[in-house]
C-alpha atoms as a printed R data frame, in Angstrom:
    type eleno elety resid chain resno       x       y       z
1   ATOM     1    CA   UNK     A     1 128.054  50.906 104.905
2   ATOM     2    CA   UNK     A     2 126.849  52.239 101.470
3   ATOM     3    CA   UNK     A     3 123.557  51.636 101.612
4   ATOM     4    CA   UNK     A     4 123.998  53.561 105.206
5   ATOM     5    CA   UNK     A     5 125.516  56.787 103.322
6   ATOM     6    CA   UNK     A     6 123.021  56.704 101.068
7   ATOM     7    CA   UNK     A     7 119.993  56.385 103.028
8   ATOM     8    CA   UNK     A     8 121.603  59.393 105.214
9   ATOM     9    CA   UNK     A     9 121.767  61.324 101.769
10  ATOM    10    CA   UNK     A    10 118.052  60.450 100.747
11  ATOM    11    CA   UNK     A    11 116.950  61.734 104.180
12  ATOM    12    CA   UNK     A    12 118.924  65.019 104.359
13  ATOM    13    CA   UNK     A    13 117.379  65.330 100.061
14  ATOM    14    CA   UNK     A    14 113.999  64.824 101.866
15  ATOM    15    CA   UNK     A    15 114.474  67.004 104.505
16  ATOM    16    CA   UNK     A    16 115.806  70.032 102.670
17  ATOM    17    CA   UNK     A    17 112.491  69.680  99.962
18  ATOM    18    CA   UNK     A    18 110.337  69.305 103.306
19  ATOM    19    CA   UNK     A    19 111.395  72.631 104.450
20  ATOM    20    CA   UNK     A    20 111.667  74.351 101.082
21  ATOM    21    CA   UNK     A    21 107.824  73.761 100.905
22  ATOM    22    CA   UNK     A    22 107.200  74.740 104.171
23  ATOM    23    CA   UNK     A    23 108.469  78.399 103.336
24  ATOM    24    CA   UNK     A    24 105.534  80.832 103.328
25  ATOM    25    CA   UNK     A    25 104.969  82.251  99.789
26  ATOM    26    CA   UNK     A    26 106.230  85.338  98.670
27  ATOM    27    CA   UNK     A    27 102.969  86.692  97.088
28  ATOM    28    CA   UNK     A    28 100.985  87.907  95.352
29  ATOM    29    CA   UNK     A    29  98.557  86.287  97.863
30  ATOM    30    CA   UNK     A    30  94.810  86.122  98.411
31  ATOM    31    CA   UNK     A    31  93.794  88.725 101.445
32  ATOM    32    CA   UNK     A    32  90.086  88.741 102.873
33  ATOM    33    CA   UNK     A    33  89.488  91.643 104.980
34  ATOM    34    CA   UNK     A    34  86.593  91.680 107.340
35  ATOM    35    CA   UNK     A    35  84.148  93.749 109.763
36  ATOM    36    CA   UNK     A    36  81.917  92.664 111.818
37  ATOM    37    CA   UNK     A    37  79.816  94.363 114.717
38  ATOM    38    CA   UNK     A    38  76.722  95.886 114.998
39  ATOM    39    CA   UNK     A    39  74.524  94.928 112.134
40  ATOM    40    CA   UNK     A    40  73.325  98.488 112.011
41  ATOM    41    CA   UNK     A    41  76.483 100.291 111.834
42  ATOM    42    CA   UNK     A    42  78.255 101.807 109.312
43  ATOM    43    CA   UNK     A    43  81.677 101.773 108.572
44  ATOM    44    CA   UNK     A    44  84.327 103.684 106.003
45  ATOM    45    CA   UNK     A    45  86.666 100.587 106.025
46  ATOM    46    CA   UNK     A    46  90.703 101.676 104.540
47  ATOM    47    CA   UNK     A    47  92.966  99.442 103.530
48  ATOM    48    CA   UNK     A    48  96.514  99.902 103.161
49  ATOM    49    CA   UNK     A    49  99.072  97.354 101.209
50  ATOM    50    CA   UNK     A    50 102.418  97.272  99.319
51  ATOM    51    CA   UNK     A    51 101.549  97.608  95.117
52  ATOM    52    CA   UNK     A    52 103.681  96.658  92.487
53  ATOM    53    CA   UNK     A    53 106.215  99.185  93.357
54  ATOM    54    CA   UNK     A    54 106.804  98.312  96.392
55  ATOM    55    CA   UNK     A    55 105.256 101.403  97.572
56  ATOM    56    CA   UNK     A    56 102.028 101.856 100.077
57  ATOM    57    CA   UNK     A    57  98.855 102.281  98.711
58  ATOM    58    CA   UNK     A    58  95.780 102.606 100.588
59  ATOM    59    CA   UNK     A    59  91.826 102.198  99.456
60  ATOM    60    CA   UNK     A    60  89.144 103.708 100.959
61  ATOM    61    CA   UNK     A    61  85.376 102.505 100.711
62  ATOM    62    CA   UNK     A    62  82.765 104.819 101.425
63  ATOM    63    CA   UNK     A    63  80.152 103.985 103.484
64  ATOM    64    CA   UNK     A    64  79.362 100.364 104.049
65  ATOM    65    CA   UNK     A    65  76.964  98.339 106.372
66  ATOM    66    CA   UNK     A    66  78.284  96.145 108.934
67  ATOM    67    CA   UNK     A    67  79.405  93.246 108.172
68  ATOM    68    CA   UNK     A    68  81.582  93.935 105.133
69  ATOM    69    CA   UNK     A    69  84.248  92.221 103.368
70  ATOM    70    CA   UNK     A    70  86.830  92.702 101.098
71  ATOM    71    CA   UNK     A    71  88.815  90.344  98.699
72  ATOM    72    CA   UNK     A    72  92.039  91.343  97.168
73  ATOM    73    CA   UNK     A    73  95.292  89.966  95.706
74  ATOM    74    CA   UNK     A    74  98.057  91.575  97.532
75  ATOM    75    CA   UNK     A    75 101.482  91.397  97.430
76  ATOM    76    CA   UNK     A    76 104.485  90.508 100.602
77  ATOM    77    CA   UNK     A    77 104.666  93.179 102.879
78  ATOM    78    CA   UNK     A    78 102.498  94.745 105.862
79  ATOM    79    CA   UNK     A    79  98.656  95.581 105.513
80  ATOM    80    CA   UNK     A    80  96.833  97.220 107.679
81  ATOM    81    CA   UNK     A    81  92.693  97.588 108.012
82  ATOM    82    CA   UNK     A    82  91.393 100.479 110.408
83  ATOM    83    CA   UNK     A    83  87.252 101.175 110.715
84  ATOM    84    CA   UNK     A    84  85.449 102.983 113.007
85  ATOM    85    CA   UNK     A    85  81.512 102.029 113.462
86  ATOM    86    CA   UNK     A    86  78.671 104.513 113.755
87  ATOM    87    CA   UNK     A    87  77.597 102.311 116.599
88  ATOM    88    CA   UNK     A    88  78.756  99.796 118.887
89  ATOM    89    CA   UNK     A    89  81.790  97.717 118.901
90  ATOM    90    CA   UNK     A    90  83.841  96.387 115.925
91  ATOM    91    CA   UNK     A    91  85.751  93.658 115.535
92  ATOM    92    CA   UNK     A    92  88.315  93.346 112.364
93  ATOM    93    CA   UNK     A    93  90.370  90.105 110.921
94  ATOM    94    CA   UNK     A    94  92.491  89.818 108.029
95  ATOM    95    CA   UNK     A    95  92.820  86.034 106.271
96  ATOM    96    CA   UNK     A    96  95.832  85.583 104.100
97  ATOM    97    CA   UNK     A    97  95.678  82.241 101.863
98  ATOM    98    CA   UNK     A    98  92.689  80.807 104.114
99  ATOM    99    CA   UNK     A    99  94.943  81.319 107.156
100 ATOM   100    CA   UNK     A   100  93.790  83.948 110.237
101 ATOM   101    CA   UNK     A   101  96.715  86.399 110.683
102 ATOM   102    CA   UNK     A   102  95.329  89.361 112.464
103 ATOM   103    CA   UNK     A   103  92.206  89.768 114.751
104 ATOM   104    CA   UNK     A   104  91.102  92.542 116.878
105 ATOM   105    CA   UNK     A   105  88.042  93.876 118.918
106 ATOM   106    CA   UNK     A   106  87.525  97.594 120.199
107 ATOM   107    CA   UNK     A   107  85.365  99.181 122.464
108 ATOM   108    CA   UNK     A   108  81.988 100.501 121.728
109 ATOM   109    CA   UNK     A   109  82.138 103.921 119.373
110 ATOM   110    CA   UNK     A   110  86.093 103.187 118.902
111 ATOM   111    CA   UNK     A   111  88.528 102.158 115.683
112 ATOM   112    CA   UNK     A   112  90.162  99.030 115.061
113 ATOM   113    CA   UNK     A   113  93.152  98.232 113.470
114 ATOM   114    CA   UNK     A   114  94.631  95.164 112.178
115 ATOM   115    CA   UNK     A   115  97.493  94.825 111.140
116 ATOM   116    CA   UNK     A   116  99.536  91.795 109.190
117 ATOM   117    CA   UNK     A   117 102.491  90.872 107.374
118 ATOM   118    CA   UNK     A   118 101.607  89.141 104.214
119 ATOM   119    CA   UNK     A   119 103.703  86.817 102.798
120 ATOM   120    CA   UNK     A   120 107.053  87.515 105.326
């Protein structure tokens, strides 16, 4: 009977570190934003995340060629990536930790916008 109890405690210890490391982390986590399309298209790709703060902040690129990509450390909360190509259709993804958490396609001429919660 004792060595019963205990093996029940060992497995409910085991089963509570299982699921403490299946928890999704917290952040600050590594986001890869991406465009793809039309290799002659240009795009003015924004980004918007949660900072420090806790507030929103978004960044703006330019003009950039088709496909682009982004790498940032970003912290829990929503992001969001919107683009609109010059030409032809555009599809958008966001990759948190090496894992795909948004993914969208749009019609010829039209934005995209992905958006994922990082971290939550």
């Amino acid at each position: 009977m004792k060595r019963s109890l205990a093996s029940i405690a060992l497995m409910g210890a085991t089963v509570m570190l299982m699921s403490a490391c299946q928890k999704t982390a917290t952040g600050p986590l590594e986001t890869r934003y991406e465009l793809t399309g039309d290799a002659q298209a240009t795009v003015t790709p924004s980004i918007t995340s949660v900072d420090d703060s806790g507030e929103p902040r978004t960044v703006t690129e330019e003009k950039a060629n088709v496909p682009w990509s982004q790498l940032l450390v970003i912290n829990q909360g929503e992001t969001v990536l919107e683009a609109t190509p010059s030409k032809g259709a555009l599809a958008c993804r966001i990759v948190v930790e090496k894992k795909e958490v948004a993914k969208v396609t749009g019609a010829s001429g039209q934005k995209v916008t992905c958006k994922a919660g990082v971290g939550e």
